[in-house]
Coordinates of N, CA and C in Angstrom, one line a residue:
X201 N -95.5 -109.2 -75.9 CA -95.0 -110.9 -75.2 C -93.5 -111.5 -75.6
X202 N -93.2 -111.3 -77.2 CA -91.8 -111.4 -76.6 C -90.6 -110.9 -76.4
X203 N -90.9 -109.9 -76.0 CA -90.3 -108.9 -75.8 C -89.1 -109.3 -73.9
X204 N -90.9 -109.7 -73.4 CA -90.8 -109.7 -72.3 C -90.1 -111.1 -72.1
X205 N -90.4 -112.0 -72.6 CA -89.5 -113.1 -73.0 C -87.8 -113.1 -73.2
X206 N -87.5 -111.9 -74.0 CA -86.2 -111.9 -74.4 C -85.7 -111.4 -73.3
X207 N -86.2 -110.2 -72.2 CA -85.7 -109.9 -71.6 C -85.2 -110.5 -70.0
X208 N -86.2 -111.9 -70.2 CA -86.0 -112.6 -69.2 C -84.5 -113.5 -69.3
X209 N -84.6 -113.7 -70.2 CA -83.6 -114.5 -71.2 C -82.4 -113.8 -70.7
X210 N -82.3 -112.4 -71.3 CA -81.5 -111.4 -70.7 C -80.7 -111.9 -69.6
X211 N -81.5 -111.6 -68.7 CA -81.3 -111.8 -67.1 C -80.6 -113.5 -66.2
X212 N -80.7 -114.3 -67.5 CA -80.5 -115.7 -66.9 C -81.8 -116.5 -66.6
X213 N -82.7 -116.1 -67.1 CA -84.2 -117.0 -66.9 C -84.2 -118.2 -68.1
X214 N -83.7 -119.2 -67.7 CA -84.2 -120.6 -68.6 C -84.8 -120.3 -69.6
X215 N -84.9 -120.8 -70.7 CA -85.2 -120.5 -71.8 C -87.3 -121.4 -71.8
X216 N -87.3 -122.2 -71.3 CA -88.1 -122.7 -70.7 C -89.1 -122.2 -70.0
X217 N -88.7 -121.7 -69.2 CA -89.4 -120.9 -67.9 C -89.8 -119.8 -68.5
X218 N -89.4 -118.9 -69.3 CA -89.6 -117.7 -70.6 C -90.6 -117.9 -71.4
X219 N -90.5 -119.1 -71.9 CA -91.3 -119.9 -72.8 C -92.8 -120.0 -71.8
X220 N -93.0 -120.6 -70.9 CA -94.2 -120.5 -70.2 C -94.9 -119.2 -69.4
X221 N -94.0 -118.1 -69.3 CA -94.4 -116.9 -68.7 C -94.8 -116.3 -69.8
X222 N -94.3 -116.3 -70.9 CA -94.8 -115.6 -72.5 C -96.1 -116.3 -72.6
X223 N -96.5 -117.8 -72.2 CA -97.5 -118.3 -72.7 C -99.1 -117.8 -71.7
X224 N -98.3 -118.2 -70.6 CA -99.2 -117.6 -69.6 C -100.1 -115.6 -69.9
X225 N -98.9 -114.9 -70.4 CA -99.4 -113.6 -70.5 C -100.1 -113.7 -71.7
X226 N -100.1 -114.1 -72.9 CA -100.9 -114.3 -74.0 C -102.1 -114.9 -73.5
X227 N -102.3 -115.9 -72.6 CA -103.6 -116.4 -72.1 C -104.0 -115.2 -71.3
X228 N -103.4 -114.3 -70.6 CA -104.2 -113.4 -69.8 C -104.6 -112.2 -70.2
X229 N -104.0 -112.0 -71.3 CA -104.1 -110.8 -72.7 C -105.2 -111.0 -73.1
X230 N -105.8 -112.7 -73.3 CA -107.0 -113.4 -74.3 C -108.2 -113.4 -73.3
X231 N -107.6 -113.7 -72.2 CA -109.0 -113.7 -71.0 C -109.4 -112.1 -70.9
X232 N -108.7 -111.0 -71.0 CA -108.9 -109.8 -70.6 C -109.8 -109.2 -71.5
X233 N -108.7 -109.6 -73.3 CA -110.2 -109.2 -74.4 C -111.3 -109.6 -74.3
X234 N -111.4 -110.9 -74.3 CA -112.8 -111.9 -74.3 C -113.8 -111.2 -72.9
X235 N -113.0 -110.8 -71.8 CA -113.9 -109.7 -70.8 C -114.8 -108.9 -71.3
X236 N -113.5 -108.0 -71.9 CA -114.0 -106.9 -72.6 C -115.0 -106.8 -73.3
X237 N -114.9 -107.6 -74.5 CA -115.6 -108.0 -75.6 C -117.3 -108.6 -74.9
X238 N -117.7 -108.9 -74.1 CA -118.7 -109.5 -73.3 C -118.9 -108.1 -72.3
X239 N -118.3 -107.0 -72.0 CA -118.6 -106.3 -71.4 C -119.4 -105.0 -72.9
X240 N -118.6 -105.4 -73.5 CA -119.2 -104.4 -74.9 C -120.6 -104.7 -75.2
X241 N -120.4 -106.0 -75.4 CA -121.8 -106.7 -75.9 C -122.6 -106.2 -75.1
X242 N -122.7 -106.5 -73.7 CA -124.1 -106.5 -72.8 C -124.1 -104.9 -72.7
X243 N -123.4 -103.4 -72.7 CA -123.8 -102.4 -72.8 C -124.7 -102.5 -74.2
X244 N -124.5 -103.3 -75.6 CA -125.0 -102.7 -76.7 C -126.3 -103.8 -76.6
X245 N -126.5 -104.4 -75.8 CA -127.6 -104.9 -75.8 C -129.2 -104.1 -75.5
X246 N -128.8 -103.1 -74.3 CA -130.2 -102.4 -74.3 C -130.3 -101.2 -75.0
X247 N -129.0 -100.7 -75.7 CA -129.2 -100.1 -76.8 C -129.9 -100.3 -77.9
X248 N -129.7 -101.9 -78.6 CA -130.2 -102.6 -79.6 C -131.9 -102.5 -79.3
X249 N -133.0 -103.3 -78.3 CA -133.8 -103.3 -77.4 C -134.0 -102.0 -77.6
X250 N -133.8 -100.6 -77.3 CA -134.0 -99.4 -77.1 C -134.5 -98.6 -78.8
X251 N -133.7 -99.2 -79.4 CA -133.5 -98.5 -80.6 C -135.0 -98.7 -81.4
X252 N -135.5 -100.0 -81.3 CA -136.9 -100.3 -81.8 C -137.7 -99.6 -81.5
X253 N -137.9 -98.8 -80.2 CA -138.9 -97.2 -80.3 C -138.1 -96.1 -80.4
X254 N -137.2 -96.1 -80.1 CA -136.5 -94.8 -80.6 C -136.9 -94.4 -82.3
X255 N -136.5 -95.6 -83.2 CA -136.4 -95.3 -84.7 C -138.0 -94.7 -84.8
X256 N -139.0 -95.3 -84.4 CA -140.5 -95.1 -84.3 C -140.4 -93.0 -83.4
X257 N -139.7 -93.2 -82.4 CA -139.8 -92.2 -81.8 C -139.4 -90.7 -82.4
X258 N -138.7 -90.9 -83.1 CA -137.6 -90.2 -84.5 C -138.4 -89.8 -85.3
X259 N -139.3 -90.5 -86.0 CA -139.9 -90.8 -87.7 C -140.6 -89.3 -86.9
X260 N -141.1 -88.7 -88.4 CA -142.4 -87.9 -88.8 C -143.1 -88.8 -88.8
X261 N -143.1 -90.0 -89.1 CA -144.4 -91.0 -88.5 C -145.3 -91.2 -87.6
X262 N -144.4 -91.1 -86.3 CA -144.8 -91.7 -85.3 C -146.0 -91.4 -84.6
X263 N -146.9 -90.1 -84.9 CA -148.2 -89.8 -85.0 C -149.1 -91.4 -85.6
X264 N -149.0 -91.8 -86.6 CA -149.8 -92.8 -87.2 C -148.6 -94.6 -86.8
X265 N -148.3 -94.5 -86.0 CA -147.1 -95.7 -85.8 C -147.4 -96.4 -84.7
X266 N -147.3 -97.6 -84.0 CA -146.8 -98.3 -83.1 C -146.1 -97.8 -82.6
X267 N -145.9 -98.1 -80.9 CA -144.0 -97.7 -80.9 C -143.2 -98.0 -81.0
X268 N -143.4 -99.5 -81.3 CA -142.0 -100.5 -81.8 C -141.8 -100.7 -83.2
X269 N -140.9 -100.3 -83.8 CA -140.3 -101.1 -85.2 C -140.7 -102.0 -85.1
X270 N -141.3 -102.7 -86.3 CA -141.4 -104.3 -86.3 C -140.2 -105.0 -87.5
X271 N -139.3 -104.4 -87.8 CA -138.6 -104.5 -88.6 C -137.2 -103.5 -88.8
X272 N -136.3 -103.4 -87.9 CA -135.5 -102.1 -87.8 C -134.4 -102.7 -89.4
X273 N -133.7 -101.2 -89.7 CA -132.4 -101.1 -90.5 C -132.1 -102.5 -90.6
X274 N -131.5 -102.6 -89.2 CA -130.4 -103.7 -88.8 C -130.9 -104.9 -89.3
X275 N -132.4 -105.0 -89.0 CA -132.9 -106.4 -89.2 C -133.1 -106.5 -91.0
X276 N -133.7 -105.5 -91.5 CA -133.6 -105.3 -93.3 C -132.5 -105.7 -93.7
X277 N -130.9 -105.3 -93.0 CA -130.2 -105.7 -93.7 C -129.7 -107.1 -93.6
X278 N -130.2 -107.4 -92.7 CA -129.6 -109.2 -92.2 C -130.4 -109.8 -93.6
X279 N -131.9 -109.3 -93.1 CA -132.7 -110.0 -94.1 C -132.1 -110.1 -95.8
X280 N -131.8 -109.4 -96.3 CA -131.1 -108.9 -97.5 C -129.6 -109.9 -97.7
X281 N -128.9 -109.6 -96.6 CA -127.7 -110.1 -96.7 C -127.6 -111.9 -96.7
X282 N -128.9 -112.2 -96.3 CA -129.3 -113.9 -96.2 C -130.1 -114.4 -97.4
X283 N -130.7 -113.3 -98.2 CA -131.5 -113.6 -99.4 C -130.3 -113.5 -100.6
X284 N -129.6 -112.4 -100.8 CA -128.4 -112.3 -102.1 C -128.0 -113.4 -101.6
X285 N -127.2 -114.1 -100.5 CA -126.4 -115.1 -100.4 C -127.0 -116.2 -100.8
X286 N -128.2 -116.3 -100.7 CA -128.9 -117.7 -101.4 C -129.2 -117.6 -102.4
X287 N -129.9 -116.6 -102.9 CA -129.7 -116.3 -104.4 C -128.4 -117.0 -105.4
X288 N -127.5 -115.7 -104.8 CA -125.8 -116.1 -105.5 C -125.8 -117.7 -105.6
X289 N -125.9 -118.5 -104.4 CA -125.5 -119.9 -103.9 C -126.2 -120.8 -105.3
X290 N -127.9 -120.2 -105.3 CA -128.5 -121.2 -106.4 C -128.0 -121.1 -107.3
X291 N -127.9 -119.5 -108.4 CA -127.9 -119.4 -109.5 C -126.3 -119.4 -110.0
X292 N -125.4 -119.2 -109.4 CA -124.0 -119.6 -109.5 C -123.6 -118.0 -110.7
X293 N -123.2 -118.6 -111.4 CA -122.5 -118.1 -113.0 C -123.7 -118.0 -113.9
X294 N -125.0 -118.6 -113.5 CA -126.3 -118.4 -114.6 C -126.9 -117.2 -114.9
X295 N -126.7 -116.7 -116.2 CA -127.6 -115.0 -116.3 C -129.0 -115.2 -115.9
X296 N -129.1 -114.3 -115.1 CA -130.4 -114.0 -114.1 C -130.9 -112.8 -114.7
X297 N -132.7 -112.9 -114.6 CA -133.7 -111.6 -115.0 C -134.5 -111.6 -113.3
X298 N -134.1 -110.1 -112.6 CA -134.5 -110.3 -111.5 C -136.1 -109.0 -112.2
X299 N -137.1 -109.7 -111.5 CA -138.4 -108.8 -112.2 C -139.5 -108.7 -110.9
X300 N -138.5 -107.0 -110.9 CA -139.2 -106.5 -109.5 C -141.2 -106.4 -109.7
X301 N -142.0 -106.3 -108.4 CA -143.5 -106.5 -108.8 C -143.4 -104.6 -108.3
X302 N -144.1 -103.7 -109.4 CA -144.2 -102.2 -108.7 C -145.6 -102.3 -107.7
X303 N -145.6 -101.1 -107.1 CA -144.7 -100.3 -106.6 C -143.5 -99.9 -105.6
X304 N -144.2 -101.3 -104.7 CA -143.6 -101.0 -103.4 C -142.4 -101.4 -103.3
X305 N -141.8 -102.9 -104.2 CA -140.7 -102.9 -104.4 C -139.1 -102.2 -104.5
X306 N -139.6 -101.3 -104.8 CA -138.1 -100.5 -105.2 C -137.1 -100.3 -104.4
X307 N -137.5 -100.0 -103.1 CA -136.5 -100.3 -101.9 C -135.5 -101.3 -101.6
X308 N -136.4 -102.3 -101.5 CA -135.7 -104.0 -100.9 C -135.3 -104.6 -102.8
X309 N -135.7 -104.2 -104.0 CA -134.9 -104.8 -104.9 C -133.7 -103.8 -105.1
X310 N -133.5 -102.9 -104.9 CA -132.4 -101.8 -105.3 C -130.8 -102.3 -104.3
X311 N -131.7 -102.7 -103.0 CA -130.9 -103.5 -101.6 C -130.6 -104.6 -102.2
X312 N -131.5 -105.1 -103.0 CA -131.2 -107.0 -102.8 C -129.9 -107.3 -104.0
X313 N -130.3 -106.6 -105.3 CA -129.8 -106.2 -106.6 C -128.4 -105.9 -106.2
X314 N -128.0 -104.9 -105.2 CA -126.4 -104.3 -105.6 C -126.1 -106.1 -104.4
X315 N -126.6 -106.5 -103.4 CA -125.6 -107.7 -102.9 C -125.6 -109.4 -103.7
X316 N -126.6 -109.0 -105.0 CA -126.4 -110.7 -105.1 C -125.3 -110.7 -106.3
X317 N -124.1 -111.4 -106.2 CA -123.3 -111.9 -106.4 C -123.2 -113.0 -108.1
X318 N -124.0 -112.3 -108.9 CA -124.0 -113.5 -110.1 C -124.3 -112.6 -110.9
X319 N -124.2 -112.6 -112.4 CA -124.5 -111.8 -113.4 C -125.9 -111.8 -113.5
X320 N -126.5 -110.3 -113.8 CA -128.0 -110.5 -113.6 C -128.6 -109.0 -114.4
X321 N -129.7 -108.8 -114.8 CA -130.3 -107.8 -115.1 C -131.7 -107.4 -114.3
X322 N -132.0 -106.4 -114.2 CA -132.8 -105.9 -113.7 C -134.2 -105.4 -114.2
X323 N -135.3 -105.8 -113.9 CA -136.9 -105.3 -114.8 C -138.1 -105.2 -114.0
X324 N -139.0 -104.6 -114.3 CA -139.8 -104.5 -113.4 C -141.6 -104.6 -114.5
X325 N -142.8 -105.2 -113.3 CA -143.9 -105.4 -113.8 C -144.7 -104.9 -112.9
X326 N -145.9 -104.3 -113.7 CA -146.6 -103.7 -112.8 C -148.0 -104.3 -113.1
X327 N -148.6 -105.3 -112.2 CA -149.9 -105.6 -112.5 C -150.7 -106.3 -111.4
X328 N -151.9 -106.8 -111.3 CA -152.7 -106.9 -110.2 C -153.6 -108.4 -110.6
X329 N -154.2 -108.8 -109.6 CA -154.7 -110.0 -110.1 C -156.0 -110.2 -110.2
X330 N -156.8 -111.0 -110.7 CA -158.6 -111.0 -110.9 C -159.0 -111.8 -109.7
X331 N -160.3 -111.8 -109.2 CA -160.3 -112.5 -108.2 C -161.4 -114.0 -108.7
X332 N -160.7 -114.7 -109.4 CA -161.5 -115.8 -109.9 C -161.4 -116.5 -109.2
X333 N -161.9 -117.9 -109.6 CA -162.0 -118.6 -108.6 C -160.6 -120.2 -108.8
X334 N -159.9 -119.8 -109.8 CA -158.6 -120.8 -110.2 C -157.6 -119.7 -110.5
X335 N -156.5 -120.0 -110.4 CA -155.2 -119.4 -110.5 C -155.0 -119.9 -112.3
X336 N -154.7 -118.6 -112.7 CA -154.2 -118.8 -114.0 C -153.3 -118.0 -114.6
X337 N -152.4 -118.1 -116.0 CA -152.0 -117.0 -116.6 C -153.2 -115.5 -116.9
X338 N -154.4 -116.2 -117.2 CA -155.4 -114.8 -118.1 C -155.8 -114.7 -116.5
X339 N -155.6 -114.7 -115.2 CA -155.8 -114.1 -114.2 C -155.7 -112.5 -114.0
X340 N -154.4 -112.5 -114.5 CA -153.4 -111.1 -114.1 C -153.7 -110.2 -115.5
X341 N -154.0 -108.8 -114.8 CA -153.6 -107.8 -115.7 C -152.3 -107.0 -115.3
X342 N -152.0 -107.5 -116.7 CA -150.4 -106.3 -116.6 C -150.8 -104.9 -117.3
X343 N -150.2 -104.3 -116.3 CA -150.2 -102.6 -116.4 C -149.5 -102.0 -117.1
X344 N -147.8 -102.8 -116.7 CA -146.4 -102.3 -117.3 C -145.3 -103.6 -117.3
X345 N -145.6 -104.2 -118.7 CA -144.7 -105.6 -119.0 C -143.7 -105.2 -118.6
X346 N -142.9 -106.8 -118.9 CA -141.4 -106.8 -118.8 C -140.7 -105.9 -119.9
X347 N -139.2 -105.0 -119.5 CA -139.3 -104.2 -121.4 C -138.5 -105.3 -122.2
X348 N -138.2 -106.6 -122.1 CA -137.4 -107.5 -123.1 C -138.3 -108.9 -123.3
X349 N -137.6 -109.8 -123.8 CA -138.2 -111.0 -123.8 C -137.5 -111.9 -123.0
X350 N -138.2 -112.7 -121.8 CA -137.5 -113.9 -121.0 C -137.5 -114.8 -121.6
X351 N -138.1 -115.1 -122.4 CA -138.0 -116.7 -123.4 C -137.0 -117.5 -122.9
X352 N -136.4 -118.5 -122.4 CA -135.1 -119.2 -122.3 C -134.3 -118.9 -121.1
X353 N -134.8 -117.8 -120.5 CA -133.8 -117.3 -119.2 C -134.4 -117.1 -118.0
X354 N -134.0 -117.5 -116.8 CA -133.9 -117.7 -115.2 C -134.5 -116.7 -115.3
X355 N -135.6 -116.3 -114.3 CA -136.8 -115.7 -114.1 C -136.7 -115.4 -112.4
X356 N -136.1 -114.6 -111.7 CA -136.5 -114.6 -110.3 C -137.7 -113.3 -110.3
X357 N -138.9 -113.4 -109.6 CA -139.8 -112.2 -109.2 C -139.9 -111.9 -107.9
X358 N -139.5 -110.6 -107.6 CA -139.5 -109.9 -106.5 C -140.5 -109.1 -106.0
X359 N -141.4 -109.6 -104.6 CA -142.0 -108.1 -104.1 C -141.4 -108.0 -102.7
X360 N -142.2 -107.0 -102.0 CA -141.9 -106.8 -101.3 C -142.5 -107.4 -99.9
X361 N -144.0 -108.0 -100.5 CA -144.9 -108.7 -99.3 C -145.3 -109.7 -100.4
X362 N -146.3 -110.6 -99.7 CA -146.8 -111.8 -100.2 C -147.9 -111.9 -99.4
X363 N -149.3 -111.5 -99.5 CA -150.2 -112.0 -98.6 C -151.0 -112.9 -99.0
X364 N -152.1 -112.5 -100.2 CA -153.1 -113.5 -100.5 C -152.4 -114.5 -101.2
X365 N -151.0 -114.4 -102.3 CA -150.5 -115.1 -102.7 C -150.6 -115.1 -104.4
X366 N -152.0 -114.7 -104.8 CA -153.2 -114.5 -105.8 C -151.9 -114.0 -107.1
X367 N -151.5 -112.7 -107.0 CA -150.8 -112.0 -108.2 C -149.5 -112.5 -108.2
X368 N -148.8 -113.5 -107.6 CA -147.3 -114.2 -107.3 C -147.7 -115.5 -108.1
X369 N -148.6 -115.8 -108.0 CA -149.2 -117.0 -108.3 C -149.6 -116.9 -110.2
X370 N -150.4 -116.1 -110.4 CA -150.9 -115.8 -111.9 C -149.5 -115.7 -112.2
X371 N -148.8 -114.6 -111.6 CA -147.7 -114.6 -112.5 C -146.5 -115.5 -113.0
X372 N -146.3 -116.6 -111.9 CA -145.3 -117.5 -112.0 C -146.5 -118.7 -113.4
X373 N -147.5 -118.3 -113.4 CA -147.9 -118.8 -114.7 C -148.0 -118.2 -115.9
X374 N -148.0 -117.1 -115.9 CA -147.6 -116.2 -117.1 C -146.5 -116.4 -118.0
X375 N -145.2 -116.7 -116.4 CA -143.7 -116.8 -117.2 C -144.0 -118.0 -117.1
X376 N -144.5 -119.4 -117.1 CA -144.5 -120.6 -117.7 C -144.7 -120.6 -119.0
X377 N -145.9 -119.4 -119.0 CA -146.6 -119.7 -120.7 C -145.8 -119.0 -121.4
X378 N -144.7 -118.2 -120.8 CA -143.6 -117.3 -122.1 C -142.5 -118.3 -121.9
X379 N -142.9 -119.1 -121.4 CA -141.4 -120.4 -122.2 C -140.0 -119.7 -121.4
X380 N -140.5 -119.3 -119.9 CA -139.0 -118.4 -119.2 C -138.4 -120.4 -118.9
X381 N -136.7 -119.9 -118.9 CA -136.0 -121.5 -118.3 C -136.3 -121.9 -116.9
X382 N -136.7 -120.9 -116.1 CA -136.7 -121.3 -114.5 C -137.3 -120.3 -114.0
X383 N -138.6 -120.5 -113.2 CA -139.1 -119.1 -112.7 C -139.0 -119.4 -111.1
X384 N -138.7 -118.4 -109.9 CA -138.6 -118.5 -108.8 C -139.3 -117.5 -108.3
X385 N -139.6 -117.3 -107.2 CA -140.0 -115.9 -106.2 C -139.3 -115.7 -105.1
X386 N -139.2 -114.4 -104.6 CA -138.6 -113.5 -104.0 C -139.3 -112.5 -103.0
X387 N -139.5 -112.7 -101.7 CA -140.4 -111.4 -100.8 C -139.5 -111.3 -99.9
X388 N -139.5 -109.6 -99.3 CA -139.2 -109.7 -98.0 C -139.9 -110.1 -96.7
X389 N -141.2 -109.9 -97.2 CA -142.1 -110.1 -96.1 C -143.0 -110.9 -96.5
X390 N -143.2 -112.7 -95.7 CA -144.3 -113.2 -96.0 C -145.4 -113.1 -95.0
X391 N -146.8 -112.9 -95.4 CA -148.1 -112.6 -94.5 C -148.5 -113.8 -94.7
X392 N -147.8 -115.1 -94.0 CA -148.7 -116.3 -94.2 C -150.1 -116.7 -93.8
X393 N -150.4 -116.0 -92.7 CA -151.9 -115.5 -91.9 C -152.6 -115.2 -92.8
X394 N -152.6 -114.4 -94.3 CA -153.6 -114.0 -95.7 C -154.0 -115.1 -96.7
X395 N -152.5 -115.8 -96.7 CA -152.3 -116.5 -98.0 C -153.7 -117.4 -98.5
X396 N -154.3 -117.3 -99.6 CA -155.4 -118.0 -100.0 C -154.9 -119.1 -101.4
X397 N -153.9 -118.7 -101.7 CA -153.4 -119.3 -103.0 C -152.5 -120.5 -102.2
X398 N -152.4 -121.6 -103.0 CA -151.4 -122.6 -103.0 C -149.8 -122.3 -103.2
X399 N -149.5 -121.4 -103.2 CA -147.8 -120.8 -103.2 C -146.9 -120.1 -102.0
X400 N -145.7 -121.0 -102.5 CA -144.6 -120.6 -101.2 C -143.5 -119.9 -101.7
X401 N -142.8 -118.8 -101.3 CA -142.3 -118.1 -102.2 C -140.8 -118.8 -101.7
X402 N -140.1 -118.6 -102.6 CA -138.6 -119.6 -102.8 C -137.7 -119.0 -102.0
X403 N -137.6 -118.0 -102.1 CA -136.7 -117.0 -101.0 C -137.9 -115.9 -100.0
X404 N -137.6 -116.1 -98.7 CA -138.2 -115.2 -98.1 C -137.4 -114.7 -97.0
X405 N -137.8 -113.0 -96.6 CA -136.9 -112.3 -95.5 C -137.3 -112.5 -93.8
X406 N -138.4 -112.5 -93.8 CA -138.9 -113.0 -92.4 C -140.5 -112.9 -92.5
X407 N -141.4 -113.9 -91.8 CA -142.6 -113.8 -92.0 C -143.2 -112.5 -91.0
X408 N -143.9 -111.9 -91.9 CA -144.8 -110.9 -91.4 C -146.3 -111.3 -90.6
X409 N -146.4 -110.5 -89.4 CA -147.8 -110.8 -88.4 C -148.6 -110.3 -89.3
X410 N -149.9 -110.6 -88.7 CA -151.1 -110.1 -89.7 C -151.4 -108.8 -89.1
X411 N -150.6 -107.6 -89.6 CA -150.5 -106.3 -89.1 C -150.6 -105.5 -90.2
X412 N -151.1 -104.4 -90.3 CA -151.1 -102.9 -91.5 C -149.7 -102.6 -91.5
X413 N -149.0 -103.2 -92.3 CA -147.1 -102.3 -92.3 C -147.0 -101.3 -93.2
X414 N -146.2 -100.4 -92.9 CA -145.8 -99.4 -94.0 C -144.3 -99.5 -93.8
X415 N -143.4 -98.8 -94.7 CA -142.1 -98.6 -95.3 C -141.2 -99.3 -95.5
X416 N -140.4 -98.8 -96.1 CA -139.2 -99.1 -96.6 C -139.6 -99.8 -98.0
X417 N -140.6 -98.9 -98.6 CA -141.3 -99.0 -99.9 C -143.0 -99.4 -99.7
X418 N -143.0 -99.8 -98.8 CA -145.1 -99.8 -98.4 C -145.4 -98.9 -97.8
X419 N -146.5 -98.4 -98.4 CA -147.3 -97.2 -98.6 C -148.8 -97.2 -97.4
X420 N -148.9 -96.0 -97.1 CA -150.5 -96.1 -97.0 C -151.0 -95.1 -97.4
X421 N -151.5 -95.5 -98.7 CA -152.5 -93.6 -99.4 C -151.2 -92.9 -99.9
X422 N -150.0 -94.0 -100.3 CA -148.4 -93.3 -101.1 C -148.0 -92.7 -100.1
X423 N -147.9 -92.5 -99.0 CA -147.0 -92.2 -97.7 C -146.4 -93.0 -97.1
X424 N -145.5 -93.0 -96.6 CA -144.3 -93.6 -95.6 C -143.2 -94.8 -96.2
X425 N -143.5 -94.7 -97.7 CA -142.7 -95.4 -98.3 C -141.2 -95.2 -98.2
X426 N -141.0 -94.1 -97.8 CA -139.4 -93.4 -97.3 C -138.6 -93.7 -96.3
X427 N -139.9 -94.5 -95.2 CA -138.9 -95.1 -93.9 C -138.2 -95.7 -93.9
X428 N -137.1 -96.0 -93.1 CA -135.9 -97.1 -93.6 C -136.4 -98.4 -93.0
X429 N -136.9 -98.2 -92.4 CA -137.7 -99.6 -91.4 C -139.2 -99.9 -91.6
X430 N -139.8 -101.0 -91.2 CA -140.8 -101.3 -91.3 C -141.7 -101.1 -89.7
X431 N -142.8 -100.4 -89.7 CA -143.4 -100.1 -88.7 C -144.7 -100.0 -88.7
X432 N -145.5 -100.4 -87.4 CA -147.1 -101.0 -87.6 C -148.2 -99.8 -87.3
X433 N -149.2 -99.6 -88.6 CA -149.9 -98.5 -88.2 C -151.1 -98.8 -87.4
X434 N -151.3 -97.7 -86.3 CA -151.7 -98.0 -85.3 C -153.3 -98.3 -85.9
X435 N -154.0 -99.7 -84.9 CA -154.9 -99.9 -85.5 C -156.2 -98.7 -85.4
X436 N -156.1 -98.2 -84.3 CA -157.4 -97.2 -84.6 C -157.7 -96.8 -85.2
X437 N -156.2 -96.1 -86.7 CA -156.6 -95.2 -87.4 C -157.2 -95.5 -88.7
X438 N -157.3 -97.0 -88.8 CA -157.9 -97.8 -89.7 C -159.1 -98.5 -89.7
X439 N -159.1 -99.0 -88.5 CA -160.3 -100.2 -88.2 C -161.3 -99.8 -87.7

């Protein structure tokens, strides 16, 4: 652009005219770049749409899954980036203990913890809740407890899915009984339609439809945890 203006000046074109010509040239280049970006975006759109079916079609689990991916790898990455940003913003430099609920949380927690930009440690709990009438700390059966005391610390309970909410609610009560400084909850997927307890996770990746889903840590009979996306099991296979 500037070279063109200098050439015009060298052959006697006034500086003001050269400046206008250079400005027009820059505007033209920007318009062409914008048009190119629009064309690329238009070409990518069908590819992204097709990837939802392509992901299942290329998977070894395609025989048990519905044709379309429910949440793609790109979707999951976007969710985790957003969750990590929210957690980092809320806790800042406060020391945090991130407690994952075994077993299905391992893939989500690994990706999430790498993105959380605040001081934190990672621990795990394996628990299940009893079907009693009211939620309390006594309603949860601990199969594997945290590895160190949590009293006086900020605790973030992380799970891949919240459906009835009973285990999550019982664990929150247990954490309060253990005199933690604060306790919040984070889930990748929230199956709100299945909720039976009055609990709303503090951080949610996405609302999940009332479907049987597998992948990204979630299983069916121990299988399909390793899928990099979240897919829906065909209803005719289990209904």
